[in-house]
Short mmCIF file of C-alpha atoms in Angstrom, two decimals:
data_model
loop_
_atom_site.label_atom_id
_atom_site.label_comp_id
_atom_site.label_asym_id
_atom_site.label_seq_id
_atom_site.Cartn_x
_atom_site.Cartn_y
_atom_site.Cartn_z
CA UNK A 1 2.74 -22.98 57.19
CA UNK A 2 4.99 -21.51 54.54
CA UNK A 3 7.61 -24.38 54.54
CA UNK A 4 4.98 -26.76 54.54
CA UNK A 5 3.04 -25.11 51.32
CA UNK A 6 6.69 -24.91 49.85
CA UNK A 7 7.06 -28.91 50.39
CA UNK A 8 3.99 -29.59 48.88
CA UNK A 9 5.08 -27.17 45.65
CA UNK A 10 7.92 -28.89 45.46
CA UNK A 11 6.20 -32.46 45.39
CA UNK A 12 4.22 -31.00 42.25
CA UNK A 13 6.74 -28.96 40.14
CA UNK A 14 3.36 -28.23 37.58
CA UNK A 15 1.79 -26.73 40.35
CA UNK A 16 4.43 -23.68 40.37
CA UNK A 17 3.79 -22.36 37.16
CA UNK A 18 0.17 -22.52 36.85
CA UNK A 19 -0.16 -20.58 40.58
CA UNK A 20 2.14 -18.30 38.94
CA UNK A 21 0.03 -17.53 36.18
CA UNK A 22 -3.19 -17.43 38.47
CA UNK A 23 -1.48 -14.31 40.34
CA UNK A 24 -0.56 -12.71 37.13
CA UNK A 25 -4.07 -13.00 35.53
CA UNK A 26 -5.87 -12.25 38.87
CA UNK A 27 -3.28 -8.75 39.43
CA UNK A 28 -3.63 -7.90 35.74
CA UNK A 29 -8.02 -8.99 35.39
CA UNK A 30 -8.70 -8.07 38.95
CA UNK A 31 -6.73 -5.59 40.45
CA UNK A 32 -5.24 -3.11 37.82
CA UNK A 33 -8.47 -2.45 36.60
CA UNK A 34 -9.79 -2.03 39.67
CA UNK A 35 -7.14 0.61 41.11
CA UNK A 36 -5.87 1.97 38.06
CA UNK A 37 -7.48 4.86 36.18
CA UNK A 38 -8.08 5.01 32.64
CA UNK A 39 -5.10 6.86 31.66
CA UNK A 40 -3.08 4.76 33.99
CA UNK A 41 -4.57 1.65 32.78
CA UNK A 42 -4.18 2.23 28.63
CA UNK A 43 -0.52 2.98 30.23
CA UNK A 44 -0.26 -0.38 31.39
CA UNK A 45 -1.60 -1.49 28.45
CA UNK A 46 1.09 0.06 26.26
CA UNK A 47 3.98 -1.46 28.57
CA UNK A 48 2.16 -5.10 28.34
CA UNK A 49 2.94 -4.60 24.43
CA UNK A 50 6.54 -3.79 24.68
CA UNK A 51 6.55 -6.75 27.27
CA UNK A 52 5.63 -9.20 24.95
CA UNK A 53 8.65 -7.63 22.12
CA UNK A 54 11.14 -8.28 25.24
CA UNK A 55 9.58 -11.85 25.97
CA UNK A 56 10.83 -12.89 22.43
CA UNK A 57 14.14 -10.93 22.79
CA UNK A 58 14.37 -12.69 25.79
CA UNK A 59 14.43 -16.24 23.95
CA UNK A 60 16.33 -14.89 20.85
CA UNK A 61 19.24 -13.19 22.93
CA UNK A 62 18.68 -14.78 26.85
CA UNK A 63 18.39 -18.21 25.56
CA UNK A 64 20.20 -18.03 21.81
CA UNK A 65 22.65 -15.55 22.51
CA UNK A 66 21.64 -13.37 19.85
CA UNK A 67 22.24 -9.76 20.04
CA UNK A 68 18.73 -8.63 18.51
CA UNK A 69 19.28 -4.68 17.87
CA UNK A 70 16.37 -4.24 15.36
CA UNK A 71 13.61 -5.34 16.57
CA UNK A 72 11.90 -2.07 15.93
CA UNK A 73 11.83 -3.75 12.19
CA UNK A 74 9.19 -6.50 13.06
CA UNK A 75 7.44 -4.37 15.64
CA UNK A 76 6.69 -1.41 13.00
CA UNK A 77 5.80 -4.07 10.11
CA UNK A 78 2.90 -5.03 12.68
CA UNK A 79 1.98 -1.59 13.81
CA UNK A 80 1.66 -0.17 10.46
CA UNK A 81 0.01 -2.66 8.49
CA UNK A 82 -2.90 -2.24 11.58
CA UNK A 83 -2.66 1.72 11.46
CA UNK A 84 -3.51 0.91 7.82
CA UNK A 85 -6.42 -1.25 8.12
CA UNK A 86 -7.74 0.78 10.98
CA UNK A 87 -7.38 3.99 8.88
CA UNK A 88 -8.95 2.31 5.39
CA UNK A 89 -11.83 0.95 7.34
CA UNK A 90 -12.65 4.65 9.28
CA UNK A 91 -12.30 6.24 5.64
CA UNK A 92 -15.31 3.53 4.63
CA UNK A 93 -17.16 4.46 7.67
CA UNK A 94 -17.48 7.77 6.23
CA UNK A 95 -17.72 6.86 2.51
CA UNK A 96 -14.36 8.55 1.68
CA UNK A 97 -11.91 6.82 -0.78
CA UNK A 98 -9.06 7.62 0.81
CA UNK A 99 -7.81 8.08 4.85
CA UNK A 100 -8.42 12.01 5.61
CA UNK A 101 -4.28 12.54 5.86
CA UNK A 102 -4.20 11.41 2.02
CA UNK A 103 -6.68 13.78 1.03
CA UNK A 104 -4.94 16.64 3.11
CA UNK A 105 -1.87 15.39 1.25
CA UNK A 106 -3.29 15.77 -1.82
CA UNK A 107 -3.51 12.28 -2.57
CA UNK A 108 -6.92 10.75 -4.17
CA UNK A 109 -6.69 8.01 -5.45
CA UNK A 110 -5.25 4.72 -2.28
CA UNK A 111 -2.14 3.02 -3.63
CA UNK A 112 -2.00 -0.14 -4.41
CA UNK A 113 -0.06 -1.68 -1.22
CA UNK A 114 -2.86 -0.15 0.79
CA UNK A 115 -5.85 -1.69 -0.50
CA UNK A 116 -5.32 -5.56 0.71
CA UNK A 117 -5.42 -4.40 4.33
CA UNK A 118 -9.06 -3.13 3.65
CA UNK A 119 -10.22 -6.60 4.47
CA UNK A 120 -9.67 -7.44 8.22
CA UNK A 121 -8.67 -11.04 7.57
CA UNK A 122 -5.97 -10.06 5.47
CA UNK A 123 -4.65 -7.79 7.99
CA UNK A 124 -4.90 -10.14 10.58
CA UNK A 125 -2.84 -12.53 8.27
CA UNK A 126 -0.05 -10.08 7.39
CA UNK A 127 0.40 -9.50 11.17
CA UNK A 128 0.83 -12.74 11.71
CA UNK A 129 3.07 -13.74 8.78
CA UNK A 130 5.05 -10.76 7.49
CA UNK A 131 7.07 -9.84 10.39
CA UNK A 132 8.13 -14.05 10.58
CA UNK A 133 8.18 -13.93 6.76
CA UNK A 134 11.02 -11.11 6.37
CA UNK A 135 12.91 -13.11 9.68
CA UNK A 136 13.36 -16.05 8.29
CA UNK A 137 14.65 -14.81 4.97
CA UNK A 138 16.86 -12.50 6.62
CA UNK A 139 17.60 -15.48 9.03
CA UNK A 140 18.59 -17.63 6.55
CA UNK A 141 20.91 -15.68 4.66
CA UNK A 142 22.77 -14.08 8.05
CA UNK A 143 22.69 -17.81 10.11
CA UNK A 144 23.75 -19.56 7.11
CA UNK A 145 27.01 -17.33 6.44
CA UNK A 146 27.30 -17.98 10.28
CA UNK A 147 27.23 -14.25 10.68
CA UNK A 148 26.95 -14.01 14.88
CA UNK A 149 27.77 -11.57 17.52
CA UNK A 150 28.75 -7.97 16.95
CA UNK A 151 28.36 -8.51 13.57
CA UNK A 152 24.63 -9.61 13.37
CA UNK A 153 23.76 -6.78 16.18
CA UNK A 154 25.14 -4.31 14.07
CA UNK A 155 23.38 -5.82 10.81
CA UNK A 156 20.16 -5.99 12.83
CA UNK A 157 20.37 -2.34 13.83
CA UNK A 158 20.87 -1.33 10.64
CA UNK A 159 17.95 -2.53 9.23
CA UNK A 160 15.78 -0.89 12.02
CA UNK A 161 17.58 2.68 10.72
CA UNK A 162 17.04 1.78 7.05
CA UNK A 163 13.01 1.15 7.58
CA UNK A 164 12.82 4.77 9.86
CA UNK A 165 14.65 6.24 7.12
CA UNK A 166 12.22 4.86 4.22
CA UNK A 167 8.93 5.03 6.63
CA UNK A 168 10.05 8.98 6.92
CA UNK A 169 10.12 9.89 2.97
CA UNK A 170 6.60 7.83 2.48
CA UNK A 171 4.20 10.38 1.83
CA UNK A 172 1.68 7.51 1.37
CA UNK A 173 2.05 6.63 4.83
CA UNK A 174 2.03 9.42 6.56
CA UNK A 175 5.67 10.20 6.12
CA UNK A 176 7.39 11.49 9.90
CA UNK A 177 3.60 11.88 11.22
CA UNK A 178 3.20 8.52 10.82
CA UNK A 179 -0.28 7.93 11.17
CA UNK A 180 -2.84 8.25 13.96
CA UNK A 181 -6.33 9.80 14.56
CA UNK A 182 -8.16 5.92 14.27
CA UNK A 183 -11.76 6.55 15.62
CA UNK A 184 -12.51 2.47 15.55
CA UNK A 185 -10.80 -0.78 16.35
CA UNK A 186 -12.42 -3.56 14.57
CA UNK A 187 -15.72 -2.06 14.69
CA UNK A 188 -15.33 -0.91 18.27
CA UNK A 189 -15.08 2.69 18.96
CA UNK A 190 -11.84 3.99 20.86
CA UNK A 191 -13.55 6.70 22.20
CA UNK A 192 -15.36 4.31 24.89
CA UNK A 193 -13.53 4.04 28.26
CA UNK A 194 -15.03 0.60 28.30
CA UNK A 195 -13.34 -0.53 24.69
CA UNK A 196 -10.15 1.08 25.69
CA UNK A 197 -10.27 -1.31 28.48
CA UNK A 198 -10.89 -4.56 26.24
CA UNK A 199 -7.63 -3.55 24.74
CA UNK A 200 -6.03 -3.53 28.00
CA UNK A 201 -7.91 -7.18 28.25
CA UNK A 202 -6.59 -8.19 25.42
CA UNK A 203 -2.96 -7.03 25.72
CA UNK A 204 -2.77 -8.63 29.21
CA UNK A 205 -3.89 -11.73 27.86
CA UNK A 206 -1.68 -12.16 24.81
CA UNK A 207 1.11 -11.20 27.25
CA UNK A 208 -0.16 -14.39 29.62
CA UNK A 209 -0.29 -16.65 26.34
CA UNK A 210 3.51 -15.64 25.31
CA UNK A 211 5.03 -16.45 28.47
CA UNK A 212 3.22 -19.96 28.80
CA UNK A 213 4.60 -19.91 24.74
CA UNK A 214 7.92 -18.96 26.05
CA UNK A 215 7.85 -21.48 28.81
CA UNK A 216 7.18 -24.32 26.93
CA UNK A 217 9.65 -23.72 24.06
CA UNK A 218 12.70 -23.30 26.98
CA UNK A 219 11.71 -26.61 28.66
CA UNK A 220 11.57 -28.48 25.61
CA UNK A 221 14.32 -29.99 23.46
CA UNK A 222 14.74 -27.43 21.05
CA UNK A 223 15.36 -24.95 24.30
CA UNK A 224 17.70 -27.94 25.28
CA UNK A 225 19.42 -26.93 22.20
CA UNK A 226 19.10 -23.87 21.05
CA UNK A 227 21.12 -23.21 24.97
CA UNK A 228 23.67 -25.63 23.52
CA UNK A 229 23.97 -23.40 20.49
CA UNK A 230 24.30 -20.25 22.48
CA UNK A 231 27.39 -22.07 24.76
CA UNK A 232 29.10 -24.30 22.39
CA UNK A 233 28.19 -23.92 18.71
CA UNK A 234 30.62 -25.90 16.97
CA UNK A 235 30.10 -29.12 19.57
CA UNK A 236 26.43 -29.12 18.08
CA UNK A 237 27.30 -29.05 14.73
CA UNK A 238 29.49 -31.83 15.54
CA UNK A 239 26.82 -33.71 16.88
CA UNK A 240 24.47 -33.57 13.66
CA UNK A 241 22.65 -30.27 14.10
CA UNK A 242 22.53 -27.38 11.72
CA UNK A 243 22.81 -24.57 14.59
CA UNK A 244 21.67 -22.12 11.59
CA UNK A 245 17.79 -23.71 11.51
CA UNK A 246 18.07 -23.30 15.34
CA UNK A 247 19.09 -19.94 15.56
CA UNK A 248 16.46 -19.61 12.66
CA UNK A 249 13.63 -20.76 14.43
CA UNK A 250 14.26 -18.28 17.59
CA UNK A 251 14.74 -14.99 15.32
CA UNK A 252 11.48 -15.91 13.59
CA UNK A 253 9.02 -16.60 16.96
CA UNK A 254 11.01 -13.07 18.00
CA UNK A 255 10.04 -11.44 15.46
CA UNK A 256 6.27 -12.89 15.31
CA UNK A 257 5.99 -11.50 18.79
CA UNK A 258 6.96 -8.57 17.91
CA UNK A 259 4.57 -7.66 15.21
CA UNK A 260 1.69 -8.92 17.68
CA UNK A 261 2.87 -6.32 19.97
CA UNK A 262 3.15 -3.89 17.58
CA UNK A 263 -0.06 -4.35 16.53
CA UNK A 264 -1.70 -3.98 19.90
CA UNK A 265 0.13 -1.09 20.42
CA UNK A 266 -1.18 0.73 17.27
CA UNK A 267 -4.67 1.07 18.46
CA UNK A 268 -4.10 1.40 22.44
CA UNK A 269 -1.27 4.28 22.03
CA UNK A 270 -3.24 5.84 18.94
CA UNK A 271 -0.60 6.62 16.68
CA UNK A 272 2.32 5.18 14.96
CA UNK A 273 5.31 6.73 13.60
CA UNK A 274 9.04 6.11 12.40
CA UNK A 275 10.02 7.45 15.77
CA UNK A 276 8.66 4.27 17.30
CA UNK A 277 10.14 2.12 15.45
CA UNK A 278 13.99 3.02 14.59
CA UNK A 279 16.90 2.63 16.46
CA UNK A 280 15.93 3.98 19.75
CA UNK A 281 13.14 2.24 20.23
CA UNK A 282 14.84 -1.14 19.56
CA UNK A 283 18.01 -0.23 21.88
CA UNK A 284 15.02 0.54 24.54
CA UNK A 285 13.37 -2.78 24.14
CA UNK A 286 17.53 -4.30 24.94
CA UNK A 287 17.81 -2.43 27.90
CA UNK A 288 14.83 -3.86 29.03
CA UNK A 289 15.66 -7.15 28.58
CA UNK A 290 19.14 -6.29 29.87
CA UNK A 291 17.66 -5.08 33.23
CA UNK A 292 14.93 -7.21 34.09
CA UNK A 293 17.13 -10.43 33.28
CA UNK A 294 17.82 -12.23 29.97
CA UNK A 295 18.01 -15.57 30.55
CA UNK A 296 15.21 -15.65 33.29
CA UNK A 297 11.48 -16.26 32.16
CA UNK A 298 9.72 -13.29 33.81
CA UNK A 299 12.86 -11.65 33.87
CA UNK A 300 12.53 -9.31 29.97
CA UNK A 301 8.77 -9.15 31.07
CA UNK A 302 8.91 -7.55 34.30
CA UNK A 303 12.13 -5.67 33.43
CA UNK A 304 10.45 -4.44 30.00
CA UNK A 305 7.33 -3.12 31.88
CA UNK A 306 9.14 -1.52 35.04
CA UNK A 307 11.71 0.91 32.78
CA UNK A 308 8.83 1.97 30.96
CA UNK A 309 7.25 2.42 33.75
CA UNK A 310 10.06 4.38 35.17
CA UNK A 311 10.93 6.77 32.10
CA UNK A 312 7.04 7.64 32.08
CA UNK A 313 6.86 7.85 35.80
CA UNK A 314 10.40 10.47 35.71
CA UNK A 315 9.80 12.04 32.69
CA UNK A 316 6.72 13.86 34.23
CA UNK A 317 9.33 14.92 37.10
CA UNK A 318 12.09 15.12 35.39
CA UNK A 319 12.11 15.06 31.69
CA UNK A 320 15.79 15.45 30.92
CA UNK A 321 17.23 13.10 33.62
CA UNK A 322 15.53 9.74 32.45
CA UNK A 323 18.26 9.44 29.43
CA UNK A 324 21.12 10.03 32.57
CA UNK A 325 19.34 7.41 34.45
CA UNK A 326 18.29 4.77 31.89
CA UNK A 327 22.38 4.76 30.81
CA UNK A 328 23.42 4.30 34.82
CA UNK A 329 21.55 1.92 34.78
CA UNK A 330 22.66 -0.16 31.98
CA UNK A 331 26.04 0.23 33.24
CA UNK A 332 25.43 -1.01 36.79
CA UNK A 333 23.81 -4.43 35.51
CA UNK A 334 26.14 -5.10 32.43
CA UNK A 335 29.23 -4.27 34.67
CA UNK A 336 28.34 -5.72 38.03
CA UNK A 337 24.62 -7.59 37.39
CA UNK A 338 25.46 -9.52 34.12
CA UNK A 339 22.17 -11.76 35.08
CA UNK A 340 20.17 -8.74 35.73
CA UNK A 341 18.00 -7.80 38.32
CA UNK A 342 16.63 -11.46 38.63
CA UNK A 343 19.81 -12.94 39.18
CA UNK A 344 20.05 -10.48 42.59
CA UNK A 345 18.26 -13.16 44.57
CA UNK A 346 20.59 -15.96 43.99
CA UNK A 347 23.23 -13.36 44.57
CA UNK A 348 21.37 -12.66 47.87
CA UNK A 349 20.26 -15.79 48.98
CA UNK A 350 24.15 -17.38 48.35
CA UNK A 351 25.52 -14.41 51.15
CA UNK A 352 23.07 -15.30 53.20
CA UNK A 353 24.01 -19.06 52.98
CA UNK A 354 27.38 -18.66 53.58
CA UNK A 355 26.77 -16.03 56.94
CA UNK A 356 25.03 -18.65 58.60
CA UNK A 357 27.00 -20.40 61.32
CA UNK A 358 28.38 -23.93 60.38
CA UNK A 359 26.16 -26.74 61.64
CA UNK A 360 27.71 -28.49 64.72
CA UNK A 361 29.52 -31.84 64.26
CA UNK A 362 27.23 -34.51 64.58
CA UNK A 363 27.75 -36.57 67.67
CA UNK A 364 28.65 -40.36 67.56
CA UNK A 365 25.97 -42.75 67.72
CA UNK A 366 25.59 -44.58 71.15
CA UNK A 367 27.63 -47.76 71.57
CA UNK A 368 29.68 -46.75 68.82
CA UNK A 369 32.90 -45.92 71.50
CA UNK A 370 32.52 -49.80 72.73
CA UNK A 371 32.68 -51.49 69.71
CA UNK A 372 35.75 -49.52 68.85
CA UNK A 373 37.69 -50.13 71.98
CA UNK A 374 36.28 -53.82 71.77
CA UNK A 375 38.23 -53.93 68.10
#
């Protein structure tokens, strides 16, 4: 039965992909909430976020070969402008001028940068636009200088440590703290187990919509290319294309993910800080990626939501040997598992090919002896 259902997936390659996604919305609508508990589930819910930051590292590095150390940057842009709106619009709730921390800061009158994210549409907006916004201009001048390799990761990390570093003197928002205590989401108190578990809703489904995003942008032409780019650089320039507007294009949808994530994760984790956004944070996201497999599909996703998974999971047990662990780890699959832990069933299945026992010869066909003596 199971080689005959594989036949018939193989006659209809679409068919693959959308049972695929039918498991993954049926395990993450169906059964998670069912078997989960509430503090398990808004768990889940904070690992679907960081999945979808390691989906687009997953095409920027995986696919494009680009080292992306920072993308703490795009994921914090997101998070905070939403920890603003959230906190401007509970400060209107109850008819105060300014969030509460401001006024324990001894700050009363709301600086100017703050007030446009009073109005949800503009937040949504910025969310959508900023974190792409600040990629492409930082694209464009790195890609176009043909800065690559160590050289970009170590730009890209930098950046990340710069926006900790300015986040943490920021009085105005919320300085190390960072900012947290947000009573409503969009009108929709947080306090409600049942609200908390929209979020999770809406997480898992942004997560679903990014992969069938991802999907569709590595089967096109421009995935065609932008894997071109990544193995042979100068034979596509050759050829007519600027591999700058490809690379470009890849560092922008990465970092649009990102602040989407980030943005989710403001209001399911309740609190956002410099701490979750510097240089830590981003290396985490790598490893991830790095784990799970880069240049697989599912590979950043499932490999982004099992080592958080794990450090939360050991950190209860053992809360000093998760940083031992997470760097074994790292070593093992960059040393021995370059393609991850998705590229450990071709590994398997390839010994397994080769210990099975040669098929026998195949024996002439009858009357083929005759016609040879006959010659």
């Amino acid at each position: 039965m199971t080689t005959a259902l594989t036949e018939r997936l193989r006659d209809y390659p679409r068919a693959t992909p959308l049972l695929g996604f039918g498991l993954a919305a049926i395990l993450l609508f169906g059964v998670a909430p069912a078997v989960l508990s509430d503090f398990r589930l808004n768990l889940l819910a904070k690992f679907l976020c960081f999945a979808i930051v390691a989906a687009g590292i997953g095409l920027a590095w995986g696919r494009g070969g680009m080292l992306t150390l920072g993308q703490g940057v795009f994921f914090g842009i997101g998070a905070y402008i939403m920890a603003m709106h959230m906190q401007l619009a509970d400060a209107a709730r109850l008819g105060n001028d300014v969030p509460e921390f401001m006024e324990i800061a001894g700050i009363r009158e709301l600086p100017g940068f703050w007030q446009p994210f009073s109005s949800a549409p503009v937040a949504i907006i910025a969310i959508l636009v900023l974190p792409g916004l600040i990629a492409a201009i930082l694209g464009f001048g790195v890609f176009k200088r043909r800065v690559r390799g160590a050289y970009f990761a170590i730009l890209s990390q930098a950046l990340a440590a710069a926006l900790a570093i300015l986040l943490t003197g920021q009085q105005a928002i919320g300085g190390f703290t960072g900012l947290s205590d947000f009573r409503a989401f969009f009108g929709f108190t947080l306090s409600d187990p049942v609200n908390r578990q929209m979020l999770f809703f809406i997480a898992a489904g942004t997560l679903l919509a990014v992969v069938a995003l991802i999907r569709q942008l590595n089967n096109s032409r421009y995935g065609e290319l932008l894997v071109a780019v990544r193995d042979a650089e100068e034979r596509v320039r050759f050829l007519g294309y600027d591999p700058a507007n490809i690379k470009i294009v890849a560092y922008v949808v990465a970092a649009f993910l990102a602040g989407i994530a980030g943005a989710l994760f403001t209001p399911i984790v309740g609190i956002i800080s410099p701490a979750d956004i510097g240089i830590v944070p981003s290396i985490a996201f790598l490893i991830g990626v790095a784990i799970g497999g880069r240049t697989t599909l599912l590979g950043p996703v499932l490999g982004a939501i099992g080592v958080a998974w794990a450090q939360t999971s050991l950190s209860e047990s053992f809360p000093s040997g998760w940083t031992y662990l997470q760097g074994v780890l790292f070593i093992v699959v960059v040393g021995f598992i370059p393609a991850g832990l998705a590229g450990l069933w071709p590994l398997l299945k390839g010994w397994l090919d080769s210990r099975k026992p040669a098929p026998p010869p195949a024996e002439p066909a009858v009357g083929t002896e005759e016609k040879v003596e006959a010659r």
